[in-house]
Amino acid sequence: MAITLVDPEGLPKVGAYRQVAVATGSRLVFVAGQVAWDADGATVGAGDLAAQVERCYLNVHTALTAAGGTFADVAKLTVYVVGWTPDKMPHFLDGVARATARLGETPAAPGTLVGVAALDVPEHLVEVEATAVLD
């Protein structure tokens, strides 16, 4: 694998992700922000943050697979959530856990979660983008 995930001493161990990704591969893969669309462009899980998070991660997985990668190759995830407040964290983590169970792999790359006012359409609650490094 081109990515080594690390939790350095002196930084908290969060559990849901690692603090640092060290990349040694030769190909960069940039996955556009994925929203909760199915293959036909219909929104999945309207009004349900966990369902939309799950779908976003499944869509990122599809994009990574098309490039020859997996979540093990992801160096950085960025997540945008509409109207983010800390009380939404259990729903967010539920969506990630559901995606993890379906995919059989854990997206644990360093990540940033950003609260936003809106996304592309009103029914989208979350968007996930990824940067991966492949050998």
PDB file of N, CA and C in Angstrom, residues 4 12 14 22 31 43 45 49 53 58 63 68 70 72-74 83-84 105 121 123 132 134:
ATOM      1  N   THR A   4       0.486   4.901   4.656  1.00  0.00           N
ATOM      2  CA  THR A   4       0.661   4.415   6.019  1.00  0.00           C
ATOM      3  C   THR A   4      -0.036   5.410   6.944  1.00  0.00           C
ATOM      4  N   PRO A  12      -4.158  13.259  20.051  1.00  0.00           N
ATOM      5  CA  PRO A  12      -5.163  12.317  20.548  1.00  0.00           C
ATOM      6  C   PRO A  12      -5.451  11.195  19.555  1.00  0.00           C
ATOM      7  N   VAL A  14      -8.221   9.356  18.041  1.00  0.00           N
ATOM      8  CA  VAL A  14      -9.641   9.608  17.868  1.00  0.00           C
ATOM      9  C   VAL A  14     -10.425   8.315  17.650  1.00  0.00           C
ATOM     10  N   VAL A  22       0.966   8.981   5.566  1.00  0.00           N
ATOM     11  CA  VAL A  22       2.239   9.116   4.865  1.00  0.00           C
ATOM     12  C   VAL A  22       2.084   8.398   3.528  1.00  0.00           C
ATOM     13  N   VAL A  31     -10.923  12.384  -5.910  1.00  0.00           N
ATOM     14  CA  VAL A  31     -12.326  12.026  -6.096  1.00  0.00           C
ATOM     15  C   VAL A  31     -13.171  13.250  -5.797  1.00  0.00           C
ATOM     16  N   THR A  43     -31.616  11.108  -5.318  1.00  0.00           N
ATOM     17  CA  THR A  43     -31.106  11.232  -3.961  1.00  0.00           C
ATOM     18  C   THR A  43     -31.551  10.041  -3.119  1.00  0.00           C
ATOM     19  N   GLY A  45     -31.922   8.538   0.721  1.00  0.00           N
ATOM     20  CA  GLY A  45     -31.989   8.918   2.133  1.00  0.00           C
ATOM     21  C   GLY A  45     -32.352  10.360   2.390  1.00  0.00           C
ATOM     22  N   LEU A  49     -29.490  11.753   7.686  1.00  0.00           N
ATOM     23  CA  LEU A  49     -28.050  11.996   7.609  1.00  0.00           C
ATOM     24  C   LEU A  49     -27.266  10.690   7.538  1.00  0.00           C
ATOM     25  N   VAL A  53     -24.753   9.702   4.533  1.00  0.00           N
ATOM     26  CA  VAL A  53     -23.330   9.468   4.773  1.00  0.00           C
ATOM     27  C   VAL A  53     -22.939   8.108   4.202  1.00  0.00           C
ATOM     28  N   LEU A  58     -20.169   4.960  -0.049  1.00  0.00           N
ATOM     29  CA  LEU A  58     -20.283   3.937  -1.091  1.00  0.00           C
ATOM     30  C   LEU A  58     -19.905   4.526  -2.449  1.00  0.00           C
ATOM     31  N   ALA A  63     -15.854   5.252  -6.947  1.00  0.00           N
ATOM     32  CA  ALA A  63     -14.887   6.076  -7.678  1.00  0.00           C
ATOM     33  C   ALA A  63     -13.465   5.552  -7.481  1.00  0.00           C
ATOM     34  N   GLY A  68      -8.690   2.000  -9.552  1.00  0.00           N
ATOM     35  CA  GLY A  68      -7.805   0.924  -9.138  1.00  0.00           C
ATOM     36  C   GLY A  68      -7.426   0.967  -7.675  1.00  0.00           C
ATOM     37  N   THR A  70      -8.674   1.573  -3.225  1.00  0.00           N
ATOM     38  CA  THR A  70      -9.620   1.281  -2.156  1.00  0.00           C
ATOM     39  C   THR A  70      -9.477   2.378  -1.102  1.00  0.00           C
ATOM     40  N   ALA A  72      -8.039   2.001   1.581  1.00  0.00           N
ATOM     41  CA  ALA A  72      -6.685   1.860   2.118  1.00  0.00           C
ATOM     42  C   ALA A  72      -5.701   2.787   1.411  1.00  0.00           C
ATOM     43  N   ASP A  73      -6.065   3.291   0.237  1.00  0.00           N
ATOM     44  CA  ASP A  73      -5.206   4.191  -0.531  1.00  0.00           C
ATOM     45  C   ASP A  73      -5.519   5.666  -0.286  1.00  0.00           C
ATOM     46  N   VAL A  74      -6.512   5.946   0.533  1.00  0.00           N
ATOM     47  CA  VAL A  74      -6.944   7.335   0.756  1.00  0.00           C
ATOM     48  C   VAL A  74      -6.002   8.020   1.746  1.00  0.00           C
ATOM     49  N   GLY A  83     -25.511  22.415   8.036  1.00  0.00           N
ATOM     50  CA  GLY A  83     -26.012  22.748   9.370  1.00  0.00           C
ATOM     51  C   GLY A  83     -25.396  21.925  10.487  1.00  0.00           C
ATOM     52  N   TRP A  84     -24.101  21.630  10.368  1.00  0.00           N
ATOM     53  CA  TRP A  84     -23.448  20.763  11.336  1.00  0.00           C
ATOM     54  C   TRP A  84     -23.552  21.302  12.759  1.00  0.00           C
ATOM     55  N   GLU A 105     -14.331  -2.649   4.524  1.00  0.00           N
ATOM     56  CA  GLU A 105     -13.094  -1.897   4.743  1.00  0.00           C
ATOM     57  C   GLU A 105     -13.427  -0.620   5.504  1.00  0.00           C
ATOM     58  N   VAL A 121     -27.981  20.836  -3.884  1.00  0.00           N
ATOM     59  CA  VAL A 121     -29.451  20.846  -3.892  1.00  0.00           C
ATOM     60  C   VAL A 121     -29.933  20.725  -2.454  1.00  0.00           C
ATOM     61  N   GLU A 123     -31.918  18.828  -0.804  1.00  0.00           N
ATOM     62  CA  GLU A 123     -32.062  17.527  -0.138  1.00  0.00           C
ATOM     63  C   GLU A 123     -30.736  16.874   0.232  1.00  0.00           C
ATOM     64  N   ALA A 132      -6.452  10.161  -2.888  1.00  0.00           N
ATOM     65  CA  ALA A 132      -5.794   8.863  -2.707  1.00  0.00           C
ATOM     66  C   ALA A 132      -4.457   8.860  -3.423  1.00  0.00           C
ATOM     67  N   LEU A 134      -1.832   5.970  -5.151  1.00  0.00           N
ATOM     68  CA  LEU A 134      -1.690   4.579  -5.563  1.00  0.00           C
ATOM     69  C   LEU A 134      -0.259   4.297  -5.974  1.00  0.00           C
TER      70      LEU A 134
END
